[in-house]
C-alpha positions as MATLAB code, in Angstrom:
seq = 'QYMANVAMKVNLKGAGINHTTQGVANWMGDTLVLGADVTHPGSSALAGSPSITAMVGSMEASGGRFTGNMQMQQAKTEINFDVQTLVLPLLRRWCQLHNKWPSNVLYYRDGVSISQYDDIVQKELPGIRKAFTELAKQAKRSVPDFKLTAVIVTKRHSTRFFPTKEQDAMASNQNTRPGTLVDGVVTHPYYTDFYLQSHNAIKGTARPAHYFVLRNEMAITTEELEDLTHQLCHTYVRATLGVSYASPAYYADRLCERGRCYLRPFYN';
ca = [
      33.465   -1.349   -1.680;
      34.940    1.996   -1.229;
      36.126    3.234   -4.270;
      33.376    1.709   -5.621;
      31.189    3.356   -3.740;
      33.396    6.656   -4.385;
      33.188    5.901   -8.476;
      29.166    5.596   -8.365;
      29.188    9.015   -6.861;
      31.796   10.994   -9.021;
      29.887    9.838  -11.792;
      26.441   10.892  -10.582;
      28.056   14.281  -10.237;
      28.724   14.095  -14.171;
      25.170   13.407  -15.120;
      26.340    9.681  -15.611;
      24.420    6.363  -15.150;
      25.656    3.593  -12.881;
      23.658    0.873  -13.910;
      20.013   -0.816  -15.065;
      18.418   -3.628  -15.137;
      17.728   -6.148  -18.219;
      13.959   -5.126  -19.236;
      13.456   -1.973  -17.118;
      13.512   -0.116  -19.837;
      10.777   -1.778  -21.589;
       8.633   -0.223  -18.835;
       9.877    3.258  -18.161;
      10.498    3.760  -21.870;
       6.312    6.102  -21.658;
       6.115    5.342  -17.653;
       7.027    8.013  -15.557;
       7.535    6.635  -11.888;
       7.134    7.847   -8.847;
       8.133    7.885   -5.581;
       7.124   10.077   -2.183;
       7.469   10.251    1.661;
       6.857   12.525    4.159;
       8.946   12.786    7.461;
       7.863   14.283   10.990;
       9.335   16.372   13.874;
      10.707   14.413   16.673;
       9.134   15.059   20.571;
      12.160   16.820   20.887;
      11.903   19.731   18.218;
      10.415   23.240   18.821;
       6.530   23.736   18.319;
       5.091   24.448   15.449;
       7.793   22.621   13.520;
       6.531   21.782    9.966;
       6.430   17.556    8.613;
       8.522   17.482    5.384;
       6.973   15.852    2.134;
       9.484   14.345   -0.827;
       8.578   14.095   -4.472;
      10.861   11.807   -6.998;
      10.885   11.185  -10.137;
      12.210    9.558  -13.086;
      13.774   11.235  -16.179;
      14.726    8.464  -18.449;
      14.494    5.050  -19.097;
      17.106    2.724  -16.858;
      16.388    4.081  -13.928;
      19.223    4.878  -13.455;
      18.213    8.933  -12.788;
      15.843   10.687  -10.720;
      15.258   14.090   -9.593;
      13.012   15.312   -6.583;
      11.726   18.368   -4.876;
      10.235   19.062   -1.629;
       8.317   21.531    0.411;
       7.480   21.569    4.023;
       4.045   21.166    5.155;
       1.593   21.121    8.936;
       3.409   18.943   11.378;
       2.221   15.738   12.184;
       0.453   15.243    8.499;
       1.206   12.089    6.594;
      -1.173   12.965    3.551;
       0.419   15.101    1.192;
      -2.689   17.685    0.256;
      -0.525   19.353   -2.240;
       0.343   16.715   -4.821;
       0.308   18.813   -8.164;
       3.118   21.203   -7.129;
       5.743   18.704   -5.951;
       4.953   16.248   -9.745;
       4.503   19.121  -11.866;
       8.164   20.787  -12.352;
       8.509   16.314  -12.401;
       6.133   16.154  -15.349;
       7.644   19.448  -16.995;
      11.455   18.046  -17.051;
      10.055   14.232  -18.132;
       7.910   15.671  -20.925;
      11.179   18.443  -21.894;
      13.935   15.110  -21.829;
      11.597   12.753  -23.886;
       9.748   14.894  -25.792;
       6.043   14.154  -25.328;
       3.732   12.982  -22.224;
       3.852    9.584  -20.271;
       1.942    7.273  -21.292;
       1.972    5.773  -18.136;
       2.409    7.185  -13.704;
       3.580    4.565  -12.013;
       3.055    5.623   -7.995;
       5.170    4.527   -4.790;
       3.927    6.342   -1.667;
       5.976    5.370    1.219;
       5.119    4.965    5.407;
       1.961    4.989    4.590;
      -0.605    3.023    7.685;
      -3.428    1.310    6.300;
      -5.669    3.128    7.774;
      -4.709    6.384    5.494;
      -4.994    4.369    1.722;
      -8.493    5.804    1.398;
      -6.797    8.837    1.794;
      -4.181    8.777   -0.634;
      -6.796    7.508   -3.533;
      -8.504   10.571   -2.649;
      -6.525   12.558   -1.590;
      -2.851   12.015   -3.651;
      -3.998   10.366   -6.113;
      -5.970   13.265   -7.616;
      -3.423   15.219   -7.602;
      -1.159   13.516   -9.477;
      -4.226   14.232  -12.589;
      -4.581   18.090  -11.480;
      -0.759   18.395  -12.265;
      -1.625   16.535  -16.071;
      -4.581   19.486  -16.082;
      -2.341   22.538  -15.107;
       0.850   21.303  -17.443;
      -1.526   20.690  -20.549;
      -3.218   23.980  -19.750;
       0.318   25.972  -19.778;
       1.015   23.937  -23.360;
      -2.815   25.295  -24.821;
      -2.862   21.556  -25.235;
      -5.954   19.313  -24.364;
      -4.651   17.060  -21.652;
      -3.251   13.814  -22.553;
      -5.005   10.237  -21.252;
      -2.749    7.948  -18.995;
      -2.893    5.431  -16.994;
      -2.290    5.198  -13.531;
      -0.574    2.916  -10.687;
      -0.511    3.544   -7.328;
       1.383    0.955   -4.984;
       1.601    1.533   -1.285;
       5.453    0.632    0.549;
       5.593   -0.579    3.696;
       8.821   -1.480    5.487;
       7.354   -1.453    9.435;
       5.791   -4.599   10.142;
       6.268   -7.602   11.565;
       5.887  -10.417    9.378;
       9.108  -12.413    8.895;
       9.844  -15.068    6.271;
      12.405  -18.159    6.790;
      13.571  -20.805    4.459;
      12.384  -24.290    4.545;
      15.140  -26.080    3.666;
      19.054  -25.729    4.638;
      19.809  -25.456    0.627;
      17.405  -22.301    0.664;
      19.654  -20.424    3.041;
      22.181  -18.249    2.999;
      25.007  -19.331    4.268;
      26.270  -16.698    5.896;
      22.808  -16.282    8.041;
      20.871  -18.448    7.196;
      18.252  -15.573    5.892;
      15.786  -16.511    2.687;
      17.735  -15.271   -0.206;
      17.015  -12.307   -1.984;
      14.528  -11.918   -4.224;
      12.104  -14.086   -2.308;
       8.655  -13.252   -3.046;
       5.892  -14.300   -1.538;
       2.204  -13.479   -2.732;
      -0.611  -15.551   -1.386;
      -1.349  -17.396    2.261;
      -0.064  -14.215    4.139;
      -1.695  -11.532    2.044;
      -4.895  -10.370    1.562;
      -8.043  -11.924    0.190;
      -9.462   -9.879   -1.731;
      -6.554   -6.929   -2.512;
      -3.094   -7.247   -4.568;
      -0.510   -7.329   -2.372;
       3.122   -8.835   -1.410;
       6.043   -9.628    0.422;
       9.247   -8.982   -1.762;
      12.989   -9.267   -0.135;
      14.891   -7.676   -2.558;
      18.044   -7.213   -0.758;
      20.842   -9.210    1.425;
      20.418   -8.444    5.160;
      23.977   -8.445    7.008;
      23.051   -8.632   10.137;
      19.820  -10.163   11.593;
      16.669  -11.483   10.425;
      16.047  -10.346    7.022;
      13.212   -8.124    6.710;
      10.964   -7.985    3.245;
       8.923   -5.276    1.960;
       5.515   -4.945    1.743;
       3.765   -3.428   -1.512;
       0.105   -2.990   -1.362;
      -1.370   -1.966   -4.495;
      -4.403    0.343   -4.692;
      -4.698    1.071   -7.814;
      -3.966   -0.447  -11.596;
      -4.706    1.871  -14.327;
      -2.008    0.313  -15.984;
      -3.639   -3.134  -16.095;
       0.200   -4.279  -15.096;
       0.345   -8.250  -13.587;
       1.050   -9.082   -9.527;
       3.961  -10.648  -11.774;
       4.892   -7.605  -13.997;
       4.757   -5.877  -11.341;
       6.566   -8.024   -8.828;
       9.715   -7.934  -11.292;
       9.482   -4.519  -12.260;
       9.573   -3.621   -8.451;
      12.639   -6.085   -7.900;
      14.053   -4.201  -11.143;
      13.707   -1.357   -9.715;
      15.254   -2.237   -5.963;
      19.003   -3.458   -8.380;
      18.785    0.372  -10.215;
      19.661    2.754   -6.810;
      22.319    4.507   -7.908;
      24.497    4.255   -4.760;
      24.764    0.684   -3.948;
      25.992   -2.086   -6.177;
      23.823   -4.802   -4.871;
      19.677   -4.582   -4.225;
      18.988   -2.341   -1.413;
      15.530   -3.239    0.548;
      13.028   -1.393   -1.117;
      11.895    0.376   -4.353;
      14.701    2.979   -5.287;
      11.623    5.026   -6.456;
      10.636    5.183   -2.257;
      14.655    5.305   -1.200;
      14.954    8.585   -3.097;
      11.955   10.584   -1.690;
      13.308    9.138    1.831;
      16.802   10.083    1.202;
      15.404   13.441    0.390;
      13.342   13.416    3.370;
      16.472   13.398    5.166;
      17.534   15.871    3.674;
      15.379   18.091    4.593;
      15.501   17.366    8.050;
      19.377   18.875    7.574;
      17.975   22.011    6.131;
      15.634   22.364    9.491;
      18.015   21.346   12.193;
      17.946   24.107   14.417;
      14.423   23.280   14.607;
      13.953   19.628   14.714;
      17.159   19.200   17.239;
];
């Protein structure tokens, strides 16, 4: 396992593609997949230390290569008020690599509470559209039409699932098996959301990720979105197994951690 991890990292440094999943290219060929997260200074940070917001974007159809950028913003502010600035270079790079504009944008947003969903719709999603408008203006062409789908990814919740039959449980720890999906009964009665356990919990009780669909202009069915999200959990470039939530949000979280390293003198 150690050698596999080293080999994957070396391959990435050489701009290689470690792995992909069957069918993911059918969606990502004309779709820009974005992931976003925000990290905040802790209680021990110096007064006035900023929060860090990160955005990552897919660069090719296999889901094996993402790039990203980050910036500082007002401390303890979860909503990103400058999405346009973060998305613009990702969109420009995607267009250069594909020699076309994306027809769809799939946006995975991590770290948002239910009370902030409306702020995401009102303040962050328009920023993605402004990035298209700005790049079209720079290219001196009309703004291309595209469809935007936004999904909130929640990791911190108290919902857990247990197998009802012994043969459905993992022998090592009695957890539900990777790929366990729940999209009814305990989900929202009016909106589209689902729980997906995409990983194999090594220790303790497996905690599924909760996905809540804020907007679905792509008109992707719930089953298709669930399948695509599960596939993205298996394209994380540094793991040989599925990770616990969608890789775009995972990359954004890791990029936030990198930003915290840059501000370590202030955060510690």
